[in-house]
Amino acid sequence: MMRGVAFVAPLALLAACGGGGGSGSPPGGGGAPAPTPTPTPTPTPAVAFSAAGAGGLISVIDLDTSGDGQFGPGDASTRTTLQGSFGVGLTTAISGTLPSTASTRLRASLGVDAITGLVYTGLSAPAGATIVSPLTTLIDSGVSEQAARSALGLDRGVEILRPETGLLTFDPVANLSNSNSEIRNDAARLITVNLELLALAAIAKDTNGDPVDYSVPLEESSRYLAQVIAAGGSANLRDASVVRAVLEKSREAQGKPPEQLTAMSTLLARYFATMPYRINNADSARGWAYAFRFYILPELKILGSQWPNPEAARISAITDTDIRNEAGRFTIFAAPNVGGFIAVPDYRELSANMTTPYTLSMSGCSNPLTRSPACNDWRLYQGQETARVVSVGNFNSAQISVSVSADGTVLLARANNYVGPSSFTYVSRAQNGEESTGFVFVTVR
């Protein structure tokens, strides 16, 4: 800095002296005025982008910098931060050049939700968006922002958002901690909306035979819900007829009689109707996400398995209070410790109908019913990681017994004729030696 000052000062002094007397002008007058310097323009700051699910979404992000509406080799890509942020000055490009403006379509693939550890793929957002989320995926599926706002009821009643809250630019995760209470309220409302859309995606997907703890794509359910909206319908998922209209467009409906779809739609709509309109903290968001994935979704799978269904009466008796209690129970489970390798939450059941009643031996990955808990564990930004279980713990021995052998086989069994929910933790070890601790949620029927 001192060299720059020493250089400028003599020039300024020389100009003040008339350039050394060569002009012949008398001191103090007659010379041409010095030109007004052109002001240096203030650079426009680069846009900060984000990705969100229930919490921040940790993902690979593709950006359609070619502008052809697709995502190909010539486009840019990057990785979010562990909080879900990305963009110039925040993350570096894997390929191409990151734009400094919201001028491109966005896609999030291989995403892990930072507060639940659940895996989501196929989220997208149209050009002009600064966030990619379940809600922007719906809009990118052919619904205008205003149509989405109206169909979801976000322009009226208890669900209303401020007009200035843009569905394509407002980050609900970041704004949950905003100092403005009105902004926090909008953030909490959109957290609930995103949770609803994530839950819908888990049942209205084309690979409807997946176990409940597998990754969930957003493209299919978003497309089906967009079609319902385009047909003039509501997107109020607390209405069982709306849920059914979406399910009828999905592969889930194939071969099912109307009564079966009605039973499934009724349960899912009851879950949505029980959710608070505004979920204002990460623990509550995780509790509601887990209550769907590990309580409601297994019951939906049972309803979807056959009709008439011997479990239909029991499932139809599930109340708002039952669902609310489950959401509260799941809040005690801590957020995952997000690193390069993450143990994704798992789900298992024990029942009298098993080959070995109330006993499950878990190893390998070829059989969805007996697969190891490590099978869906995840390498951030890359996908499923080859790993094995090296230890188990934190289980209630009055409910279940859990052990692991040297080859990673996990043996799970009921204890004391227990019936109800339970859980245990496991430590998963990746091929490079990195370890992560995850939960296995268990229902003993």
Coordinates of C-alpha atoms in Angstrom, one line a residue, residues 146-161 189 193 234-236 277:
Q146 CA -48.9 -17.7 -9.1
A147 CA -50.8 -20.9 -9.9
A148 CA -48.8 -22.8 -7.3
R149 CA -49.4 -20.1 -4.7
S150 CA -53.1 -20.3 -5.3
A151 CA -53.4 -24.1 -5.6
L152 CA -51.5 -24.5 -2.3
G153 CA -53.6 -21.9 -0.6
L154 CA -50.6 -19.6 0.1
D155 CA -52.5 -16.5 -0.9
R156 CA -55.4 -16.7 1.6
G157 CA -56.5 -17.7 5.1
V158 CA -54.2 -19.1 7.7
E159 CA -51.8 -20.3 5.1
I160 CA -51.2 -16.9 3.5
L161 CA -47.7 -15.7 2.7
R189 CA -45.1 -22.1 6.4
V193 CA -45.2 -27.2 2.4
S234 CA -56.5 -27.7 -5.8
A235 CA -53.2 -28.8 -4.4
N236 CA -54.5 -28.9 -0.8
Y277 CA -49.3 -25.1 9.2

